[in-house]
Coordinates of C-alpha atoms in Angstrom, one line a residue:
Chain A
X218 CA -23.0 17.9 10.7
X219 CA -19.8 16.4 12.1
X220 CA -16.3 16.4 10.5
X221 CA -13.3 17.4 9.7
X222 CA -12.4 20.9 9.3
X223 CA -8.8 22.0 7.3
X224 CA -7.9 25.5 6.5
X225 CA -6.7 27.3 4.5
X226 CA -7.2 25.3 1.1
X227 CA -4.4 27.1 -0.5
X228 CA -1.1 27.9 1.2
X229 CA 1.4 29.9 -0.7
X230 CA 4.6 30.3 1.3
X231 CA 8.5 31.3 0.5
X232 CA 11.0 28.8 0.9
X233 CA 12.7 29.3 4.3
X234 CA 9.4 30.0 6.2
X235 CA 7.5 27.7 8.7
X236 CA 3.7 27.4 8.0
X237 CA 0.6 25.8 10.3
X238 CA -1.9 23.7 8.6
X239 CA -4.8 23.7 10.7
X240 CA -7.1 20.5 11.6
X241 CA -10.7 20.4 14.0
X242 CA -12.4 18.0 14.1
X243 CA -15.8 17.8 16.1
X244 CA -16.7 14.1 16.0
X245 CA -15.4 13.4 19.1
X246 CA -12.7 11.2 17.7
X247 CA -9.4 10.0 19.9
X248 CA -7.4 9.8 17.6
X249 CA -6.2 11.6 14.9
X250 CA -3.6 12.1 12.1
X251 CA -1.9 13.8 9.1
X252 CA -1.0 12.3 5.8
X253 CA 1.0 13.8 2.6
X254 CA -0.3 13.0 -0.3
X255 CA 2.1 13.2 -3.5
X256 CA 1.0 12.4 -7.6
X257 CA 1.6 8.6 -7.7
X258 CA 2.9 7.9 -3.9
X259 CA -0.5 7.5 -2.3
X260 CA -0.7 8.5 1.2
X261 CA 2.1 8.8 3.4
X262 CA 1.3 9.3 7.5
X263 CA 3.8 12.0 9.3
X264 CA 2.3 12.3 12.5
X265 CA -0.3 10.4 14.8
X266 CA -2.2 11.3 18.2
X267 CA -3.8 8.6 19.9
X268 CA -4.6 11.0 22.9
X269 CA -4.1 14.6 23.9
X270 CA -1.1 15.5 24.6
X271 CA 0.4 12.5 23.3
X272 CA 1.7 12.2 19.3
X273 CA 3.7 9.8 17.4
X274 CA 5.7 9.8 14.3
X275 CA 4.7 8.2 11.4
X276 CA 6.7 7.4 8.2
X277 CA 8.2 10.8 7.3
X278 CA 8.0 13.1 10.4
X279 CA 11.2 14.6 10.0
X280 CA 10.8 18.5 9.0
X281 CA 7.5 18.8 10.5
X282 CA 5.8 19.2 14.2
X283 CA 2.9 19.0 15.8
X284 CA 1.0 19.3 18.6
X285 CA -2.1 18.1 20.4
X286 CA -3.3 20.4 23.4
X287 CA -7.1 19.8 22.6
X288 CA -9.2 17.0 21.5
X289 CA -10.6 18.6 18.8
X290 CA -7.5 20.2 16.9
X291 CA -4.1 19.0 15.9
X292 CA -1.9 21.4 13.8
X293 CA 0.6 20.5 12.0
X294 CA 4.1 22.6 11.4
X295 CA 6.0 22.5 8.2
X296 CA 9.1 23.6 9.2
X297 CA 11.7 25.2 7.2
X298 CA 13.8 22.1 7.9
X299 CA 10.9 19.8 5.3
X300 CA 13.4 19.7 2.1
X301 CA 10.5 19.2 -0.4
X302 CA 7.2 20.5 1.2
X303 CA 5.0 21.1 -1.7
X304 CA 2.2 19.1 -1.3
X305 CA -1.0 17.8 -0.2
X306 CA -1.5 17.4 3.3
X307 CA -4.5 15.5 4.7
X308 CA -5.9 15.4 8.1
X309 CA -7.9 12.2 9.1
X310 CA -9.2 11.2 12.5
X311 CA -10.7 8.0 13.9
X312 CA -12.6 6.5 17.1
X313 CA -10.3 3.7 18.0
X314 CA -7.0 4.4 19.5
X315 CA -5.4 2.8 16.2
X316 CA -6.9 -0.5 15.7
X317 CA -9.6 -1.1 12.9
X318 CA -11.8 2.1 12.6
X319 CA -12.1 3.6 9.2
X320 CA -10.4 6.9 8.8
X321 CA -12.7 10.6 8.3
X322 CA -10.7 12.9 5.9
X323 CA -10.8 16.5 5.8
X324 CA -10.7 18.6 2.3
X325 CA -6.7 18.8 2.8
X326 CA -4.5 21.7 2.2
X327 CA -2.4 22.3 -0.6
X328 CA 1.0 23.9 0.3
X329 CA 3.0 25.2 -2.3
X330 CA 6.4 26.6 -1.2
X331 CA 8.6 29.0 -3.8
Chain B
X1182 CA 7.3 -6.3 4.4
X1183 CA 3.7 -5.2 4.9
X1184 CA 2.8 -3.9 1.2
X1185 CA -0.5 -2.5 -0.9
X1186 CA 0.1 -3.0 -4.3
X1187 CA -2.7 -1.7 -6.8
X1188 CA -1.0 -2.4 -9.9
X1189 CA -3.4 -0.3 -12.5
X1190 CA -2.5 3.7 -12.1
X1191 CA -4.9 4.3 -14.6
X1192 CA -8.2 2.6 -16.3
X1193 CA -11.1 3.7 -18.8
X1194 CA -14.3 2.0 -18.8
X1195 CA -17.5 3.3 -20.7
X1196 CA -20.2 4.4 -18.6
X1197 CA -22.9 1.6 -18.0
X1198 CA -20.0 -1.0 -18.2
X1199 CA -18.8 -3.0 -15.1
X1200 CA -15.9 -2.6 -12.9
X1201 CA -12.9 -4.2 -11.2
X1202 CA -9.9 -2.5 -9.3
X1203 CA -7.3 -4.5 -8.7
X1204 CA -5.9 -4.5 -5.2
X1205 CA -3.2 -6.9 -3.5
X1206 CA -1.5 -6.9 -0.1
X1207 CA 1.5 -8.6 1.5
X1208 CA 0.6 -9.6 5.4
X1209 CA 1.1 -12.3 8.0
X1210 CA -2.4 -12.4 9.3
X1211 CA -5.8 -11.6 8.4
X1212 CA -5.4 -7.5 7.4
X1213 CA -8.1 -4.9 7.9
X1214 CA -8.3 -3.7 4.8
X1215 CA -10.3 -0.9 3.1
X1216 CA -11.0 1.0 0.0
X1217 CA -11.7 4.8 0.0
X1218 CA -12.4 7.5 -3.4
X1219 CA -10.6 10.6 -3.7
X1220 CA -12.6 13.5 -5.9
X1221 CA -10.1 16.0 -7.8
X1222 CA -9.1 18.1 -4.5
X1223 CA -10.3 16.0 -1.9
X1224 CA -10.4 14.4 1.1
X1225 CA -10.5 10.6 1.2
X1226 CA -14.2 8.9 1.5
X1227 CA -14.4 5.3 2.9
X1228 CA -16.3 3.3 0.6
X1229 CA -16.2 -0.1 2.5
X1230 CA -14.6 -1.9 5.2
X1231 CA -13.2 -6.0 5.6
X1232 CA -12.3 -6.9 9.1
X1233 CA -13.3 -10.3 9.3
X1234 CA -16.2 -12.8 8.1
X1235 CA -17.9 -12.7 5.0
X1236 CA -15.6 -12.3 2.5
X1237 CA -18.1 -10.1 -0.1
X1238 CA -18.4 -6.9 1.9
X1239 CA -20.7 -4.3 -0.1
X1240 CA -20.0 -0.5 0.0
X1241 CA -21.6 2.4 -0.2
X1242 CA -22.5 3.4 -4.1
X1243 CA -23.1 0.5 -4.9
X1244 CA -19.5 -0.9 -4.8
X1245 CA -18.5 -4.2 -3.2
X1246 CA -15.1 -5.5 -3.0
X1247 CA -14.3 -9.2 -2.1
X1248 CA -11.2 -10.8 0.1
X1249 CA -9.3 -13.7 -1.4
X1250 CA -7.3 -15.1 0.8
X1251 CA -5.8 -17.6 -1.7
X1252 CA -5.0 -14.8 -3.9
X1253 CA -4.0 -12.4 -1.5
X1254 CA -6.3 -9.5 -3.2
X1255 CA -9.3 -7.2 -2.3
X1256 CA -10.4 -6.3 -5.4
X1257 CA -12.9 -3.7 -5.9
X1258 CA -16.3 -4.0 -8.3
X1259 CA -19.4 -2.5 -9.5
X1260 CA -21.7 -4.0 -12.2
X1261 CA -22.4 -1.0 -13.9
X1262 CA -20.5 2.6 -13.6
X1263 CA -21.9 5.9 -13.7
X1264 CA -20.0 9.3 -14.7
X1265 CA -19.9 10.3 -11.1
X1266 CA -18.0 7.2 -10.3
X1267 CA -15.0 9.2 -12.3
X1268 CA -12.1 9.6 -9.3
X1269 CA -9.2 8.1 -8.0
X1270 CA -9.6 4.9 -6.0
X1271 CA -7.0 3.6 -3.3
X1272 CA -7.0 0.5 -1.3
X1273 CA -5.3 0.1 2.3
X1274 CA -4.7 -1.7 4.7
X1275 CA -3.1 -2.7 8.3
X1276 CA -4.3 -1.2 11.9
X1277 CA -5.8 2.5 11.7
X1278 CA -2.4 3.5 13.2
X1279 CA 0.0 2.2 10.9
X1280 CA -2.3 1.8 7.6
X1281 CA -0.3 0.9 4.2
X1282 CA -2.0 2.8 1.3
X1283 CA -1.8 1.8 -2.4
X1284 CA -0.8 4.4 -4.8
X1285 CA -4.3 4.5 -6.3
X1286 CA -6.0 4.0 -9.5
X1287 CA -7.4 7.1 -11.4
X1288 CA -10.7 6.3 -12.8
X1289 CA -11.9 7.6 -16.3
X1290 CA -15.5 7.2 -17.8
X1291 CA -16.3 7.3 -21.2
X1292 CA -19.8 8.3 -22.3

Protein backbone atom coordinates (compact mmCIF):
# COMPACT_ATOMS: atom_id res chain seq x y z
CA UNK A 1 0.00 0.00 0.00
CA UNK A 2 1.08 3.64 -0.60
CA UNK A 3 1.81 6.39 2.02
CA UNK A 4 3.56 8.15 4.07
CA UNK A 5 6.38 6.89 6.06
CA UNK A 6 7.80 9.04 9.44
CA UNK A 7 10.42 7.65 11.70
CA UNK A 8 11.29 7.52 14.50
CA UNK A 9 7.92 7.90 16.56
CA UNK A 10 9.70 9.04 19.53
CA UNK A 11 12.64 11.38 19.48
CA UNK A 12 14.32 12.19 22.79
CA UNK A 13 17.07 14.72 22.27
CA UNK A 14 19.18 17.28 24.73
CA UNK A 15 18.70 20.79 24.34
CA UNK A 16 21.57 22.22 22.18
CA UNK A 17 21.49 19.25 19.62
CA UNK A 18 20.15 19.25 15.94
CA UNK A 19 17.89 16.28 15.15
CA UNK A 20 16.38 14.81 11.49
CA UNK A 21 12.81 13.82 11.31
CA UNK A 22 12.62 11.68 8.46
CA UNK A 23 9.62 11.71 5.72
CA UNK A 24 9.08 9.00 2.35
CA UNK A 25 6.52 8.94 0.83
CA UNK A 26 5.85 6.48 -2.22
CA UNK A 27 2.67 7.90 -3.76
CA UNK A 28 4.31 9.54 -6.19
CA UNK A 29 3.16 12.90 -4.92
CA UNK A 30 4.91 16.57 -6.09
CA UNK A 31 4.49 18.06 -3.44
CA UNK A 32 5.11 17.73 -0.05
CA UNK A 33 5.19 19.33 3.49
CA UNK A 34 5.80 19.48 7.25
CA UNK A 35 3.44 20.76 9.89
CA UNK A 36 3.80 21.23 13.90
CA UNK A 37 1.26 20.37 15.63
CA UNK A 38 0.92 21.96 19.32
CA UNK A 39 -2.19 21.08 22.26
CA UNK A 40 -4.79 23.71 21.17
CA UNK A 41 -2.89 25.57 18.05
CA UNK A 42 -3.88 23.07 15.31
CA UNK A 43 -1.54 22.77 12.61
CA UNK A 44 1.07 25.01 11.82
CA UNK A 45 3.09 24.53 8.19
CA UNK A 46 7.08 25.17 8.42
CA UNK A 47 8.24 24.05 5.25
CA UNK A 48 6.84 23.26 1.74
CA UNK A 49 8.25 21.48 -1.61
CA UNK A 50 6.40 21.87 -4.55
CA UNK A 51 9.34 20.16 -6.61
CA UNK A 52 12.73 18.59 -5.98
CA UNK A 53 15.06 20.60 -5.24
CA UNK A 54 12.95 23.44 -4.66
CA UNK A 55 11.25 24.27 -0.89
CA UNK A 56 9.48 27.11 0.59
CA UNK A 57 8.87 28.47 3.96
CA UNK A 58 5.82 28.27 5.58
CA UNK A 59 4.49 30.07 8.78
CA UNK A 60 7.22 29.28 11.27
CA UNK A 61 10.37 28.09 9.35
CA UNK A 62 12.79 29.83 11.43
CA UNK A 63 14.97 27.18 13.52
CA UNK A 64 14.43 24.53 11.19
CA UNK A 65 15.83 23.22 7.58
CA UNK A 66 15.07 21.06 5.07
CA UNK A 67 15.89 19.60 2.10
CA UNK A 68 14.51 17.92 -1.01
CA UNK A 69 17.11 15.88 -3.15
CA UNK A 70 14.54 13.12 -3.99
CA UNK A 71 10.93 12.83 -4.85
CA UNK A 72 10.20 10.49 -2.41
CA UNK A 73 11.82 11.99 0.86
CA UNK A 74 12.00 15.34 2.54
CA UNK A 75 13.74 15.62 6.05
CA UNK A 76 13.30 18.01 8.12
CA UNK A 77 16.17 19.60 10.61
CA UNK A 78 15.31 20.92 13.96
CA UNK A 79 18.12 22.94 14.62
CA UNK A 80 19.50 23.97 17.81
CA UNK A 81 18.43 27.49 16.85
CA UNK A 82 14.19 26.17 17.23
CA UNK A 83 13.61 27.99 20.81
CA UNK A 84 10.67 25.67 21.77
CA UNK A 85 10.92 22.38 19.69
CA UNK A 86 8.95 19.98 21.70
CA UNK A 87 6.35 18.83 19.64
CA UNK A 88 4.49 17.06 17.10
CA UNK A 89 5.80 17.24 13.78
CA UNK A 90 3.66 15.96 10.81
CA UNK A 91 4.68 15.18 7.31
CA UNK A 92 1.86 15.47 4.64
CA UNK A 93 2.16 15.28 0.81
CA UNK A 94 -0.17 16.00 -2.05
CA UNK A 95 -0.54 15.62 -6.06
CA UNK A 96 -1.11 19.12 -6.96
CA UNK A 97 1.60 21.59 -6.88
CA UNK A 98 -0.41 23.47 -4.10
CA UNK A 99 -3.81 24.06 -5.32
CA UNK A 100 -6.85 22.01 -4.11
CA UNK A 101 -5.69 18.37 -3.43
CA UNK A 102 -6.32 16.92 -0.07
CA UNK A 103 -3.33 16.36 2.10
CA UNK A 104 -1.88 12.33 3.06
CA UNK A 105 -0.53 12.50 6.65
CA UNK A 106 2.12 10.35 8.05
CA UNK A 107 1.99 8.93 11.84
CA UNK A 108 4.20 12.11 12.84
CA UNK A 109 7.00 12.21 15.15
CA UNK A 110 7.08 13.37 18.56
CA UNK A 111 10.16 15.33 19.60
CA UNK A 112 10.83 15.97 22.95
CA UNK A 113 13.94 18.07 23.80
CA UNK A 114 15.35 18.25 27.64
CA UNK B 1 -7.26 37.97 7.20
CA UNK B 2 -7.76 34.45 5.96
CA UNK B 3 -9.08 32.55 9.33
CA UNK B 4 -10.63 28.95 10.45
CA UNK B 5 -12.38 29.36 13.44
CA UNK B 6 -13.90 26.11 15.09
CA UNK B 7 -15.25 27.63 18.12
CA UNK B 8 -15.98 24.21 20.28
CA UNK B 9 -12.50 22.72 21.71
CA UNK B 10 -14.41 20.21 23.24
CA UNK B 11 -17.99 18.32 22.98
CA UNK B 12 -19.73 15.09 24.46
CA UNK B 13 -22.44 13.39 22.71
CA UNK B 14 -23.84 9.86 23.74
CA UNK B 15 -23.21 7.19 21.42
CA UNK B 16 -26.29 6.64 18.89
CA UNK B 17 -26.98 10.49 19.13
CA UNK B 18 -26.28 12.88 16.16
CA UNK B 19 -23.59 15.26 15.47
CA UNK B 20 -22.66 18.75 14.45
CA UNK B 21 -19.05 20.39 14.48
CA UNK B 22 -19.06 23.76 14.16
CA UNK B 23 -16.62 25.26 11.58
CA UNK B 24 -16.39 28.99 10.23
CA UNK B 25 -13.93 30.70 7.85
CA UNK B 26 -12.99 34.22 6.93
CA UNK B 27 -12.25 34.46 2.82
CA UNK B 28 -12.68 36.61 -0.22
CA UNK B 29 -13.75 33.88 -2.58
CA UNK B 30 -15.14 30.63 -2.71
CA UNK B 31 -12.41 28.56 -0.25
CA UNK B 32 -11.48 24.89 -0.64
CA UNK B 33 -12.25 23.73 2.40
CA UNK B 34 -11.90 20.43 4.17
CA UNK B 35 -12.36 18.43 7.29
CA UNK B 36 -9.86 15.64 8.48
CA UNK B 37 -9.85 13.27 12.13
CA UNK B 38 -6.95 12.95 14.15
CA UNK B 39 -6.70 9.52 16.38
CA UNK B 40 -4.70 9.94 19.77
CA UNK B 41 -1.11 9.85 18.06
CA UNK B 42 -1.81 10.32 14.63
CA UNK B 43 -1.64 11.42 11.41
CA UNK B 44 -4.47 13.49 9.91
CA UNK B 45 -7.19 11.44 7.75
CA UNK B 46 -9.31 13.46 5.15
CA UNK B 47 -12.80 12.82 5.78
CA UNK B 48 -14.31 15.07 2.97
CA UNK B 49 -13.52 17.63 0.54
CA UNK B 50 -15.77 21.09 -0.85
CA UNK B 51 -14.28 22.66 -3.85
CA UNK B 52 -17.14 23.84 -5.68
CA UNK B 53 -20.93 22.76 -6.54
CA UNK B 54 -23.13 20.96 -4.42
CA UNK B 55 -23.10 22.44 -1.27
CA UNK B 56 -23.88 18.89 0.89
CA UNK B 57 -20.62 17.04 0.20
CA UNK B 58 -20.68 13.47 2.10
CA UNK B 59 -17.54 11.95 3.58
CA UNK B 60 -16.22 8.93 4.29
CA UNK B 61 -17.85 7.29 7.65
CA UNK B 62 -20.65 8.36 7.09
CA UNK B 63 -19.97 12.10 7.83
CA UNK B 64 -21.17 14.96 5.53
CA UNK B 65 -20.51 18.52 6.12
CA UNK B 66 -22.47 21.34 4.27
CA UNK B 67 -21.12 24.96 2.84
CA UNK B 68 -23.10 28.02 3.79
CA UNK B 69 -22.16 30.59 2.05
CA UNK B 70 -24.61 33.06 3.83
CA UNK B 71 -23.21 31.93 7.01
CA UNK B 72 -19.81 31.57 6.14
CA UNK B 73 -19.57 27.95 7.86
CA UNK B 74 -18.76 24.25 6.97
CA UNK B 75 -20.20 22.54 9.50
CA UNK B 76 -19.62 18.99 9.98
CA UNK B 77 -22.57 16.18 10.78
CA UNK B 78 -23.45 12.69 11.30
CA UNK B 79 -26.92 11.35 12.31
CA UNK B 80 -25.91 8.96 14.55
CA UNK B 81 -22.19 8.43 16.27
CA UNK B 82 -20.47 5.38 17.15
CA UNK B 83 -17.57 4.96 19.84
CA UNK B 84 -15.06 4.84 17.19
CA UNK B 85 -16.04 8.16 16.00
CA UNK B 86 -14.20 9.34 19.45
CA UNK B 87 -11.09 11.80 18.04
CA UNK B 88 -10.24 15.13 17.42
CA UNK B 89 -11.78 16.86 14.38
CA UNK B 90 -10.23 19.94 12.48
CA UNK B 91 -11.50 21.83 9.62
CA UNK B 92 -9.28 23.76 7.04
CA UNK B 93 -9.16 25.55 4.45
CA UNK B 94 -7.42 27.76 1.58
CA UNK B 95 -5.00 26.29 -1.38
CA UNK B 96 -3.08 22.99 -0.45
CA UNK B 97 -0.02 25.27 -0.19
CA UNK B 98 -1.11 27.78 2.19
CA UNK B 99 -4.00 25.80 4.09
CA UNK B 100 -5.49 27.61 7.37
CA UNK B 101 -6.23 24.91 9.98
CA UNK B 102 -8.76 25.31 12.95
CA UNK B 103 -7.58 24.43 16.24
CA UNK B 104 -9.86 21.36 16.33
CA UNK B 105 -12.54 19.88 18.32
CA UNK B 106 -11.84 16.88 20.68
CA UNK B 107 -14.64 14.43 20.43
CA UNK B 108 -15.91 12.45 23.44
CA UNK B 109 -18.58 9.59 23.33
CA UNK B 110 -20.56 8.56 26.06
CA UNK B 111 -22.03 5.03 26.11
Amino acid sequence: DGGITQSPKYLFRKEGQNVTLSCEQNLNHDAMYWYRQDPGQGLRLIYYSQIVNDFQKGDIAEGYSVSREKKESFPLTVTSAQKNPTAFYLCASSTDRGRNSPLHFGNGTRLTVT
Amino acid sequence: AQSVTQPDIHITVSEGASLELRCNYSYGATPYLFWYVQSPGQGLQLLLKYFSGDTLVQGIKGFEAEFKRSQSSFNLRKPSVHWSDAAEYFCAGGATNKLIFGTGTLLAVQP
